[in-house]
Coordinates of C-alpha atoms and ligand atoms in Angstrom, one line a residue:
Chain A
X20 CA 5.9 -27.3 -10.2
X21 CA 4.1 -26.4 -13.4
X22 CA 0.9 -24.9 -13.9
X23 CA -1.2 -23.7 -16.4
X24 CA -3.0 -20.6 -16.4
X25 CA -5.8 -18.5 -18.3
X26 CA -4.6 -15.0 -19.1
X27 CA -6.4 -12.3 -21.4
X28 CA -3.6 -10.5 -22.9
X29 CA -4.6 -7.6 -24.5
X30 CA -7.4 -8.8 -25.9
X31 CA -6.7 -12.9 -26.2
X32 CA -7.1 -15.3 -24.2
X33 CA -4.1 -17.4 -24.1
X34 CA -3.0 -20.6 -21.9
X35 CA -0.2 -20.1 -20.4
X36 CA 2.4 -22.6 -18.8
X37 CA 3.9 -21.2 -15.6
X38 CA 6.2 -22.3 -12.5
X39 CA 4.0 -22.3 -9.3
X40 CA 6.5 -19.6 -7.8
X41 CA 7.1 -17.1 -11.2
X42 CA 6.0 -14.0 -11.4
X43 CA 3.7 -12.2 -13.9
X44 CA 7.0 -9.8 -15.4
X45 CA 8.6 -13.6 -16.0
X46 CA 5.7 -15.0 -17.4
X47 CA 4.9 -11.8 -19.7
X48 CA 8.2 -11.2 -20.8
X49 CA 8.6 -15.5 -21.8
X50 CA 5.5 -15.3 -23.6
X51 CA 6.9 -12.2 -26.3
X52 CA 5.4 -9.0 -24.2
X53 CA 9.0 -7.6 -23.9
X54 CA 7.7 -4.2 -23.3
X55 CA 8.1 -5.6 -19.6
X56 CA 11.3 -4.3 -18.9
X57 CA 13.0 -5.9 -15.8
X58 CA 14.4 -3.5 -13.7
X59 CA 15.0 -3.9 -10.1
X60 CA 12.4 -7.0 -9.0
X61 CA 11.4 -5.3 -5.7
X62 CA 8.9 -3.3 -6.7
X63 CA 10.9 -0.4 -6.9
X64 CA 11.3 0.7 -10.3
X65 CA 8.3 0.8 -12.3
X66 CA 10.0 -0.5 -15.2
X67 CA 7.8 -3.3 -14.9
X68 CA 4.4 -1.6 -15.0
X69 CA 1.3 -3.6 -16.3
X70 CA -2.6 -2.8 -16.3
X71 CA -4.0 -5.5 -14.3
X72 CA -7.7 -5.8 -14.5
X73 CA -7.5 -1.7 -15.8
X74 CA -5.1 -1.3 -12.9
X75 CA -1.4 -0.5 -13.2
X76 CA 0.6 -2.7 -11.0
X77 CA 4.3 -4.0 -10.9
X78 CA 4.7 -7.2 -12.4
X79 CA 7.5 -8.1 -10.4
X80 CA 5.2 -8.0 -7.5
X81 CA 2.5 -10.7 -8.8
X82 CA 3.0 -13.9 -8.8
X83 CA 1.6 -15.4 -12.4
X84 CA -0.3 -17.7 -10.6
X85 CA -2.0 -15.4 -9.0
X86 CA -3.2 -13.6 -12.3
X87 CA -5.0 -16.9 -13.4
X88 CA -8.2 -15.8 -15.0
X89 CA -7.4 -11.6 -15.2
X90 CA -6.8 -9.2 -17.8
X91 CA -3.2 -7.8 -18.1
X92 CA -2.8 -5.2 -20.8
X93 CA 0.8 -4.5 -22.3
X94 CA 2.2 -1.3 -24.3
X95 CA 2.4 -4.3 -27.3
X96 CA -1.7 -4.0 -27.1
X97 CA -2.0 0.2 -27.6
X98 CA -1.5 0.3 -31.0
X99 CA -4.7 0.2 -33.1
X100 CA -5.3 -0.2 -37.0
X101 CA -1.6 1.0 -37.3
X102 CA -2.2 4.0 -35.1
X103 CA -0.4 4.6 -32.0
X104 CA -2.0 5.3 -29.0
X105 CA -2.5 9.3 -28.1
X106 CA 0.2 9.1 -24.9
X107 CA 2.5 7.2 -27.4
X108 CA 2.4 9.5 -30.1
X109 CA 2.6 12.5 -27.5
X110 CA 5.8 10.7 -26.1
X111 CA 7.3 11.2 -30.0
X112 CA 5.9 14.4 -30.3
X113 CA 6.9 16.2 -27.0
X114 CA 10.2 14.4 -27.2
X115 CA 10.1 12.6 -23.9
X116 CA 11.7 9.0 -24.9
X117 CA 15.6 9.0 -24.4
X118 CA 16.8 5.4 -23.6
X119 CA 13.0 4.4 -23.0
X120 CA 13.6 1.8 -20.8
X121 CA 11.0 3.5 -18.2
X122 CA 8.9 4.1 -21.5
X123 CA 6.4 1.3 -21.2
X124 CA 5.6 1.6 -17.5
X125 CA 5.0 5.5 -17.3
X126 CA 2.8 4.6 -20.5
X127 CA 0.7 1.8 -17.7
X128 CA 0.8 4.8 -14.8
X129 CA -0.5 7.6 -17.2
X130 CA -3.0 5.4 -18.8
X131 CA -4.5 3.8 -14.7
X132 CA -4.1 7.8 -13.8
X133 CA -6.3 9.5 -16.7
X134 CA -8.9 6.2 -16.4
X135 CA -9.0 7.3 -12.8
X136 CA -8.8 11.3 -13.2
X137 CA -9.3 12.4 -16.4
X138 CA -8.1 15.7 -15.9
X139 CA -5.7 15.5 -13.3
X140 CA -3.5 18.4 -11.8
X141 CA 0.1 18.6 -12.6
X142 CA 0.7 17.5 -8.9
X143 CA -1.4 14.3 -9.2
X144 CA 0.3 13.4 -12.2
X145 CA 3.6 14.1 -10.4
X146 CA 2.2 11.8 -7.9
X147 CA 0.7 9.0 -10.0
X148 CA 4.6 8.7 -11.6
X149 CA 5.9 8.3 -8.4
X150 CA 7.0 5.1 -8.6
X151 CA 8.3 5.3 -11.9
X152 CA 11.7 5.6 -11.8
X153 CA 13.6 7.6 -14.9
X154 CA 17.2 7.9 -14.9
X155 CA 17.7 9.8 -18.2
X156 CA 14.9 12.5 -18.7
X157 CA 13.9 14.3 -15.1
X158 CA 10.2 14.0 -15.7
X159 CA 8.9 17.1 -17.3
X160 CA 8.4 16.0 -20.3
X161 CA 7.2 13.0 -19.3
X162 CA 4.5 14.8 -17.3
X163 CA 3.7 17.3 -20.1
X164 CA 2.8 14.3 -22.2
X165 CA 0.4 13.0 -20.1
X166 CA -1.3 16.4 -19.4
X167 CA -1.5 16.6 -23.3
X168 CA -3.2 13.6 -23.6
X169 CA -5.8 14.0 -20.7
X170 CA -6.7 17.6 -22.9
X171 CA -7.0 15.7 -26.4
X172 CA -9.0 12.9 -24.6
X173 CA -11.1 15.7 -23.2
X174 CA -11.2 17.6 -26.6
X175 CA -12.6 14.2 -28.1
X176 CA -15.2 13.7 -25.5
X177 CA -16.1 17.4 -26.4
X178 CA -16.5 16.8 -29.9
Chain B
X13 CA 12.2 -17.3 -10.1
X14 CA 11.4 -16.0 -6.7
X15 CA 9.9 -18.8 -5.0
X16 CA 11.9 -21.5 -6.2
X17 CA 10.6 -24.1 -3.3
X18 CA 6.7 -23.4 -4.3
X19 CA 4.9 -26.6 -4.9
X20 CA 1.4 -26.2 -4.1
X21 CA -0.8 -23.2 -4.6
X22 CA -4.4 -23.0 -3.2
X23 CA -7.4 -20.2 -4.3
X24 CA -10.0 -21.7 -1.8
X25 CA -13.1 -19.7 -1.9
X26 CA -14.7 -20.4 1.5
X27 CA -12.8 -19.1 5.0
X28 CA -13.2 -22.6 6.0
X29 CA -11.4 -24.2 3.5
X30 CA -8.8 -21.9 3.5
X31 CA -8.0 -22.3 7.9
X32 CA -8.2 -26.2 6.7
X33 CA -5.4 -25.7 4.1
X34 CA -3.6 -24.2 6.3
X35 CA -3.1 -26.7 8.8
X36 CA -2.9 -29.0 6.4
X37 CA -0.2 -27.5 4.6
X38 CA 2.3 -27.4 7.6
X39 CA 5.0 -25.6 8.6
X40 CA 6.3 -24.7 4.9
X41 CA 2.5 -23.1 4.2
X42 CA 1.8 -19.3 4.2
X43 CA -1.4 -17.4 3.8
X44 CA -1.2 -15.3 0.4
X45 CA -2.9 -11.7 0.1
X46 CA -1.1 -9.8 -2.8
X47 CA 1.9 -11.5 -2.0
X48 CA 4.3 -8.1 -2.2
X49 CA 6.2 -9.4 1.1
X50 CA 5.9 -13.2 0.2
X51 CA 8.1 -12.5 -3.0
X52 CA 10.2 -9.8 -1.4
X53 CA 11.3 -12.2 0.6
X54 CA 11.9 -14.9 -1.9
X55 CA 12.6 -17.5 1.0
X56 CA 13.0 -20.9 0.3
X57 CA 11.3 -22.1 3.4
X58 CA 7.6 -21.0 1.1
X59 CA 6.7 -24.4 0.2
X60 CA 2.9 -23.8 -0.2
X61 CA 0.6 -20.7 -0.6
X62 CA -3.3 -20.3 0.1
X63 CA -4.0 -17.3 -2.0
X64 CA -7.1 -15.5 0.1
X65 CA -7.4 -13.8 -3.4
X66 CA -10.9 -16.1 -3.8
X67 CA -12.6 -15.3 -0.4
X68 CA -15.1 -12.2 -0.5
X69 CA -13.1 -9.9 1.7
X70 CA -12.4 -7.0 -0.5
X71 CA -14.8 -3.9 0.6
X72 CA -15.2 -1.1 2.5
X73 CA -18.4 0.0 4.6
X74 CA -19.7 2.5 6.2
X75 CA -21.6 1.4 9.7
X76 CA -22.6 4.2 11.3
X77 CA -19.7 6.5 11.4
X78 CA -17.1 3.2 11.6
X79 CA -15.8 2.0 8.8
X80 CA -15.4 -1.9 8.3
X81 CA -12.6 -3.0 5.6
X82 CA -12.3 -6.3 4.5
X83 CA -8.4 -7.5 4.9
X84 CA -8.3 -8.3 1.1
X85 CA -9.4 -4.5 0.1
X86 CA -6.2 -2.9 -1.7
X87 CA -4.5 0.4 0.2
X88 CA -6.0 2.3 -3.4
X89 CA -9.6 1.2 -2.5
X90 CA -9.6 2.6 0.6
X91 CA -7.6 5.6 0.0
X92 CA -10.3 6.3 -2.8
X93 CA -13.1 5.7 -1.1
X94 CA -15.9 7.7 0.5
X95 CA -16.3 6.7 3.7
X96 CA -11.9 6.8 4.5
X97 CA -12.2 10.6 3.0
X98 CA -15.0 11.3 5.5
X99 CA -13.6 9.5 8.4
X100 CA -11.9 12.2 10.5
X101 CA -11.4 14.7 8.0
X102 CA -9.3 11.8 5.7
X103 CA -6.8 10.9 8.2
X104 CA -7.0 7.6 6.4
X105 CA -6.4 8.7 3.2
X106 CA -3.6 11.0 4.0
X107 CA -1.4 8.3 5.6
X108 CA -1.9 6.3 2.2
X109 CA -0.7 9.2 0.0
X110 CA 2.3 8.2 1.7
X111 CA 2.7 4.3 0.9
X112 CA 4.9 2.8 -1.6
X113 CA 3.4 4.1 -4.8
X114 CA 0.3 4.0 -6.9
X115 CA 1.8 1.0 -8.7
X116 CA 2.3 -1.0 -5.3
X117 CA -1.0 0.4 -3.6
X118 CA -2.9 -1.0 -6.5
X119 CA -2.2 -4.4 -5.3
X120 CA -0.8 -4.4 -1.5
X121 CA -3.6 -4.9 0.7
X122 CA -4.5 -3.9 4.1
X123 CA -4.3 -7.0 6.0
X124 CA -1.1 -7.6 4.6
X125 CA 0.4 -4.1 5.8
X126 CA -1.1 -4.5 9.4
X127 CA 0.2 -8.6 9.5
X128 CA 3.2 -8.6 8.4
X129 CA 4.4 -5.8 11.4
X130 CA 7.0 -4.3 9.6
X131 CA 8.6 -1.7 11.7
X132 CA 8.0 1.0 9.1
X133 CA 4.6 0.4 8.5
X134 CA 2.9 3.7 7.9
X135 CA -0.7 1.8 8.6
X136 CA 0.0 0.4 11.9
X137 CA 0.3 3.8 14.0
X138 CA -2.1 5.2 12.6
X139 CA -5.0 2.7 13.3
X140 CA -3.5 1.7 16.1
X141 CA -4.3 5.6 17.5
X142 CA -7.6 5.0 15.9
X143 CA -8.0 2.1 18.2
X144 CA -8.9 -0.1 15.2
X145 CA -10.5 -3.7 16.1
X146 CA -10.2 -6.8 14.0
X147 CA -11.7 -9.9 13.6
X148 CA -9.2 -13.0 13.4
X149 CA -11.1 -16.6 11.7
X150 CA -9.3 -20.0 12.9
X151 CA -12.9 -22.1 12.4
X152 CA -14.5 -19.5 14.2
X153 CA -14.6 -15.3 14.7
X154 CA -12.5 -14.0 16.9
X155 CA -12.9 -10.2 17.9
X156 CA -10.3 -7.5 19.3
X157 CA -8.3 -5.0 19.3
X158 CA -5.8 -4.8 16.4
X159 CA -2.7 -4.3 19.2
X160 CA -3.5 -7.7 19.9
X161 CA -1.6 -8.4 16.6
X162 CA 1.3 -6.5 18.1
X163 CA 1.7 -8.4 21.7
X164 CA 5.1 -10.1 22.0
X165 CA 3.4 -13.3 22.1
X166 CA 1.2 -12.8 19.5
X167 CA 0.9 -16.3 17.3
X168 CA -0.9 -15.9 13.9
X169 CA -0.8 -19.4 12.3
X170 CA -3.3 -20.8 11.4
X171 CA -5.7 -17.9 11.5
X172 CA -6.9 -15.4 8.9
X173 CA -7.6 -11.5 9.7
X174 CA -10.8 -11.0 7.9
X175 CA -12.1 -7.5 8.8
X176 CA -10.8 -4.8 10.4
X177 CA -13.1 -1.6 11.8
X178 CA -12.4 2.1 12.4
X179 CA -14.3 3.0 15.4
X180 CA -16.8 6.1 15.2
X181 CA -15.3 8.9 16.7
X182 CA -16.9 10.5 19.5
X183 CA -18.0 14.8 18.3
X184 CA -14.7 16.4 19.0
X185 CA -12.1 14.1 18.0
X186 CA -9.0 15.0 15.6
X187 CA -6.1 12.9 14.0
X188 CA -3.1 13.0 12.0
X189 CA -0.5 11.8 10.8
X190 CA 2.9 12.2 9.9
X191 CA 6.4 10.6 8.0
X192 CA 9.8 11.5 7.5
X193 CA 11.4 9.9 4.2
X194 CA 14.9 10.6 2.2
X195 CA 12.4 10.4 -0.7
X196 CA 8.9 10.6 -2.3
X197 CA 8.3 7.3 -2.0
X198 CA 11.2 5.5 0.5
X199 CA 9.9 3.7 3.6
X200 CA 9.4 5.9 6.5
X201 CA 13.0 7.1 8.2
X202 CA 10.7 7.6 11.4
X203 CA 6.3 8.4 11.4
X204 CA 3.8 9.4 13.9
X205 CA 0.1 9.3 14.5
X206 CA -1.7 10.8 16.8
X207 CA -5.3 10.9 18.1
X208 CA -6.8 13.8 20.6
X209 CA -10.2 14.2 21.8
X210 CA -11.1 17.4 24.2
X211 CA -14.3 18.3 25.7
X212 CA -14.7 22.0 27.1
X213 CA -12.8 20.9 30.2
X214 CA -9.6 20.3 27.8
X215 CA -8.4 17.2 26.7
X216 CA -9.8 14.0 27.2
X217 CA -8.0 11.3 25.7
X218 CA -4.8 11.6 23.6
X219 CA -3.5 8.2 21.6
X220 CA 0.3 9.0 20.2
X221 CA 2.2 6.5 18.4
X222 CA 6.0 6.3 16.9
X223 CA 7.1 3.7 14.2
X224 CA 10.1 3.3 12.4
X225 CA 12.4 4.0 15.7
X226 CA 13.4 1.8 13.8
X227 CA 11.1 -0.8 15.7
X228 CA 7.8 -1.4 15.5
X229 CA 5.7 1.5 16.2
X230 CA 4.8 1.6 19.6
X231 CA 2.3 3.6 22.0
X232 CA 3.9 6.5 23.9
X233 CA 2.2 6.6 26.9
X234 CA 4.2 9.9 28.6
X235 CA 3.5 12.2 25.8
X236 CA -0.3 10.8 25.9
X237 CA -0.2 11.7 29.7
X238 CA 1.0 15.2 28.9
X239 CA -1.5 16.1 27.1
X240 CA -4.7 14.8 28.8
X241 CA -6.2 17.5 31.0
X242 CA -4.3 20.2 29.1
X243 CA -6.2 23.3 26.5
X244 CA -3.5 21.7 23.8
X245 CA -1.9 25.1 23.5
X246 CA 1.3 25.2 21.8
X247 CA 3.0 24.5 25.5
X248 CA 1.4 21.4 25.9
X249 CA 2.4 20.2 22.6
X250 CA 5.7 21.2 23.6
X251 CA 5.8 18.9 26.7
X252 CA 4.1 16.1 25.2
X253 CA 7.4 16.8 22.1
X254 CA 9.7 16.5 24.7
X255 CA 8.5 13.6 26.8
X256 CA 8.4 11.3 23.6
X257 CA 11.7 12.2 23.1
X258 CA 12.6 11.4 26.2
X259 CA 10.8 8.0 26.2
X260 CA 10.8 6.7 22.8
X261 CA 14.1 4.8 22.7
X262 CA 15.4 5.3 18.8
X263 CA 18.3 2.9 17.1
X264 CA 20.6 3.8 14.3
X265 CA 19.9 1.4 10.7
X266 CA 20.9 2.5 7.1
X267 CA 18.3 5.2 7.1
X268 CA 19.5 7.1 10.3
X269 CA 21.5 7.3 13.3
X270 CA 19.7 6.8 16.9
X271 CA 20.1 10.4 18.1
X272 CA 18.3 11.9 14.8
X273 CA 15.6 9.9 15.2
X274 CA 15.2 11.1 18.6
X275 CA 15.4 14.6 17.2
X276 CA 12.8 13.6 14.6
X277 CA 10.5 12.0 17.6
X278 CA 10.4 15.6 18.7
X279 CA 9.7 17.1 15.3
X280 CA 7.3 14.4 14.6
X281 CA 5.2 14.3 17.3
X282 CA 4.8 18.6 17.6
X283 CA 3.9 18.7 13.8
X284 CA 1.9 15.9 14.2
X285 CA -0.2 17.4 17.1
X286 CA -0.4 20.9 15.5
X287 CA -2.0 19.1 12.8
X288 CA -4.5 17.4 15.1
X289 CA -5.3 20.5 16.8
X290 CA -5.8 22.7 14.1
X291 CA -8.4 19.7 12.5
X292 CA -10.0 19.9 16.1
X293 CA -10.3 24.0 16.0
X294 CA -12.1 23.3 12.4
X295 CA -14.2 20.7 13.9
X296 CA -15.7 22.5 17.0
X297 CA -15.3 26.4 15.6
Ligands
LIG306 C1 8.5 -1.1 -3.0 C2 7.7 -1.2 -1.8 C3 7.4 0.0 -1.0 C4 6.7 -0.1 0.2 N1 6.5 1.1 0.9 C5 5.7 1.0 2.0 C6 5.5 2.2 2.8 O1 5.9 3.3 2.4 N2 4.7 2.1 3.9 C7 4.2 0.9 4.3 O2 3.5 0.9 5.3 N3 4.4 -0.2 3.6 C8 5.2 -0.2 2.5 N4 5.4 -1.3 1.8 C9 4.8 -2.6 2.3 C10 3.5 -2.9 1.7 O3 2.5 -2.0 2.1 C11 3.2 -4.3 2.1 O4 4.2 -5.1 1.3 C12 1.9 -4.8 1.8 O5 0.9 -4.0 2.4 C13 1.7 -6.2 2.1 O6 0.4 -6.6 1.6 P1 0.3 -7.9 0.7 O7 -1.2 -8.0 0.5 O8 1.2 -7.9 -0.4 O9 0.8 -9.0 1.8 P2 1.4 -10.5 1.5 O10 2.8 -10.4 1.0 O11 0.4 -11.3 0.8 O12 1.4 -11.0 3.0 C14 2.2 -10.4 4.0 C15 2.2 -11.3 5.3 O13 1.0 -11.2 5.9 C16 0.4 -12.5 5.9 N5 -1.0 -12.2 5.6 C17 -1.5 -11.4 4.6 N6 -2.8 -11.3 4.7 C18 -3.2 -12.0 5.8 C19 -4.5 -12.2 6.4 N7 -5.6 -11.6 5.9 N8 -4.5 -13.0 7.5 C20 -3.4 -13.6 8.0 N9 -2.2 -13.4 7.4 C21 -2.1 -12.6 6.4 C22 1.1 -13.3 4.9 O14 1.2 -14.7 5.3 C23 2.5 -12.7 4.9 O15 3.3 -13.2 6.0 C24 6.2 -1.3 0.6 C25 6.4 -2.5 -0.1 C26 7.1 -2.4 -1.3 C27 7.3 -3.7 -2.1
LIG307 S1 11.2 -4.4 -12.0 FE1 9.2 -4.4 -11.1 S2 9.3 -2.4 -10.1 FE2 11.3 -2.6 -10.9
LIG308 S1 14.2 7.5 -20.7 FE1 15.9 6.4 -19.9 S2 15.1 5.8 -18.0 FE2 13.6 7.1 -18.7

C-alpha cells in the first residue's frame, strides 16, 4: 500500500510517495539523499544516521510513515553558499575521511552531540559516537574533529 | 522493505480511538511506539499498525519525589532530564548510559523497552527494583504494578501502557545498577539491579533483580532475604553473591555459556550492592 507523505528535507517541503511498511533510509536514499549509506538495517551501524526533528537517529529504524509531517536533515543540506559546514571542512582538514562510508552519520552524531553539549568532554564525544561504527580509521581523528569544531563554534560565539 | 504485509497505518490522536483500532484491526494489528522492534522483526504477520506517535504521552514529571513518564517519552528524554538525575542519585540515568546508543535512544521509547519483555532489557530490572507502577488503558485506566507486565499469563492486546511512575523513596534508600557486555554498546551478556533501604536497625528491605540469564530478568528472592536484617557489611554482600548464584538458574546462548553467567550472577550482584551501599553511606553520612 502507497502513501503519501509530507517531509521537510533540509529546508523543503517535499511530497513524498512511500510504501506503508518502508523505512525513512529507503525513502531518503529513493528520493536523491544518498548520503544515507545503508549499512547493516538493524540499527547497528550508524551508517544510516539522520537528524530527525534536530535529533540524530538511524533511519533504518523509522518507518517513513512515521516521519509524515517532521524535519529530517541530510549531510546533502550542510553545505551553505558553497561553503562547507565547519565539522565537514575539519573532516578534510584533520584528515579523518578514509573510505567515508561512516562519514555522513558521525557528521549527524557530532552535529545532535554539540546542539546538545556544546563543549563536550572527550569522553562524551567518545560516547555520543558510540553507535557509529568505523571500520577503517579507529576514531581519533574522528573525535579530534568534532572537539575542533565545538572550540571554533565556541570561538564564534565569543566573537 | 521491512514490512512487506503492511496495509493500513493509523496516527489516532485520542487513547480511545486508538484501543478502538485496535480491536478493529484484528489479529494482524500491532500497537506502534518508535517501532525499533516492529521493524527488527520484519514479520509478515504485521498487517496493520496504530502509531501512538499522536497521543500526548511523551513527558516526564516530577510528583512529589515520584517521577511519572509517559510511555511515548524517548530513553534520551529521560536520561536528560531533571527529575531521572535527581531520582536516587541518577540510578535512572545510569542504566540508560548503557542502552543501545545515542542514535537508538533518540527514538526507542520507554514503553516499548518495558513491553516488549526482551530478556536483555536493561530497563526492566531496574524499575522493577524500583517497584515501578503503570497504568494500562483498554476503554478505561487500569493501575498496577509494572511486574504485572511480566506474569506468565500476562495478555496485552488490546491495551495501551500509558504512564508508568517511580515511586518516592522512603529517606535512606539506595540503588544501582549494573551490566556485563562484550562491547560498548552490545546487549547485556547478563545485568543486575538492586534496591536497599536500612534504618538504624540494618536493613529493611532489599529488591535484587537478574536479567539476561539469558531469560527475562527475574526477582531473586534468596539474596533479598540475605540481606534484610543485616548492617550490609561486605559479608552480607557476600552471602546475598552467593545465594543468587545459587538460585538464579543461568542458560548458555551466543553471548555465553550457563556456568559463566552464574559466575557473572556472583560478580554482578556484589558490585552491584557495593555500589548501593556506598550511595547509602553518602546518603545518611
Ligand atoms: C541496535 C539496538 C540495540 C539495543 N540495545 C538495547 C540495550 O542495550 N538495552 C535494552 O534494554 N534495549 C536495547 N534495545 C531495545 C530497545 O530499547 C527497544 O527496541 C526499544 O525500547 C523499543 O521501543 P520502541 O518504542 O521502538 O517499541 P516498538 O518497536 O514500537 O514496540 C515494541 C513492542 O511493544 C509494543 N508497544 C510499544 N509501546 C506500547 C504501549 N505504550 N502500549 C502497549 N504496547 C506497546 C508494540 O506493539 C511492540 O510489540 C536495542 C535495540 C536495538 C535496535
Ligand atoms: S544501516 Fe541503519 S544503523 Fe546500520
Ligand atoms: S572511514 Fe571507512 S568506515 Fe569510517
Amino acid at each position: 500500500m502507497k502513501q503519501t507523505i509530507a517531509l521537510t528535507i533540509n529546508g523543503t517541503r517535499r511530497s513524498i510517495e512511500t510504501e506503508l511498511g518502508e523505512t525513512l533510509l529507503e525513502v531518503l536514499r529513493r528520493n536523491g539523499m544518498k548520503s544515507v549509506k545503508l549499512g547493516c538495517d538493524t540499527g547497528d551501524c550508524g551508517a544510516c544516521a539522520v537528524l530527525l526533528d534536530g535529533s540524530a537517529v538511524n533511519a533504518c529504524m523509522v518507518l517513513a510513515v512515521a516521519a509524515d509531517g517532521k524535519d529530517v536533515d541530510t549531510v546533502e543540506g550542510l553545505e551553505h553558499d558553497g561553503r562547507l559546514h565547519p565539522m565537514q571542512q575539519a573532516m578534510i582538514d584533520v584528515g579523518a575521511v578514509q573510505c567515508g562510508f561512516c562519514t555522513p552519520g558521525i557528521l549527524m552524531s557530532g552535529i545532535d552531540l554539540l546542539s546538545r553539549n556544546p563543549d563536550p568532554t572527550e569522553d562524551e564525544v567518545r560516547e555520543a559516537l558510540a553507535g557509529n561504527l568505523c571500520r577503517c580509521t579507529g576514531y581519533v581523528k574522528q573525535v579530534d574533529v568534532i572537539l575542533a569544531t565545538a572550540r571554533l563554534q565556541a570561538g564564534e560565539t565569543d566573537a | 522493505m521491512q514490512l512487506t504485509h503492511l496495509h493500513s497505518y493509523a496516527r489516532p490522536t485520542d487513547l480511545e480511538s486508538a484501543v478502538e483500532l485496535i480491536r478493529e484491526g484484528g489479529r494482524g494489528t500491532r500497537v506502534m511506539a518508535a517501532g525499533t522492534d516492529l521493524i527488527l522483526s520484519g514479520s509478515d504477520e504485521i498487517t496493520g499498525l496504530v502509531d501512538l506517535g499522536g497521543l500526548a504521552l511523551s513527558y516526564i514529571e516530577d510528583r512529589g519525589g515520584a517521577v511519572a513518564i509517559g510511555a511515548m517519552t524517548t530513553l534520551t528524554e529521560l536520561l536528560e532530564h531533571p527529575a531521572a538525575a535527581a531520582y536516587l542519585d541518577g540510578v535512572v540515568p545510569e542504566m540508560l548510559r548503557r542502552v543501545g546508543s545515542p542514535l537508538l535512544r533518540n527514538v526507542a521509547t520507554v514503553g516499548g523497552n518495558l513491553v516488549r519483555r526482551q530478556p536483555w532489557s536493561d530497563v526492566i530490572p531496574l524499575f522493577r527494583a524500583l517497584g515501578a507502577s503503570m497504568t494500562l488503558f483498554d476503554g478505561e485506566d487500569r493501575s498496577g504494578p509494572i511486574d504485572d507486565l511480566y506474569a506468565e499469563a500476562a495478555h496485552l492486546t488490546g491495551t495501551i501502557l500509558t504512564e508508568v511512575v517511580l515511586p518516592r523513596q522512603p529517606a535512606g534508600t539506595a540503588a544501582a545498577f549494573w551490566k556485563f557486555t562484550r562491547s560498548a554498546v552490545d546487549i547485556a551478556t547478563l545485568n543486575c539491579a538492586a534496591l536497599i533501604q536500612a534504618q538504624e536497625s540494618g536493613c529493611v528491605r532489599a529488591r535484587v533483580f537478574v536479567g539476561a540469564t539469558p531469560r527475562l530478568a527475574a526477582a531473586v528472592p534468596s539474596a533479598e532475604a540475605a540481606l534484610v536484617g543485616t548492617d550490609l557489611s561486605a559479608s552480607a554482600i557476600a552471602a546475598a553473591a552467593r545465594a543468587a548464584a545459587d538460585e538464579v538458574s543461568t542458560g548458555d546462548d551466543l553471548r555465553a555459556t550457563a556456568a559463566y553467567r552464574t559466575r557473572l550472577v556472583s560478580v554482578g550482584v556484589t558490585r552491584c550492592l557495593e555500589k548501593a551501599q556506598e550511595r547509602l553511606e553518602g546518603v545518611t553520612s
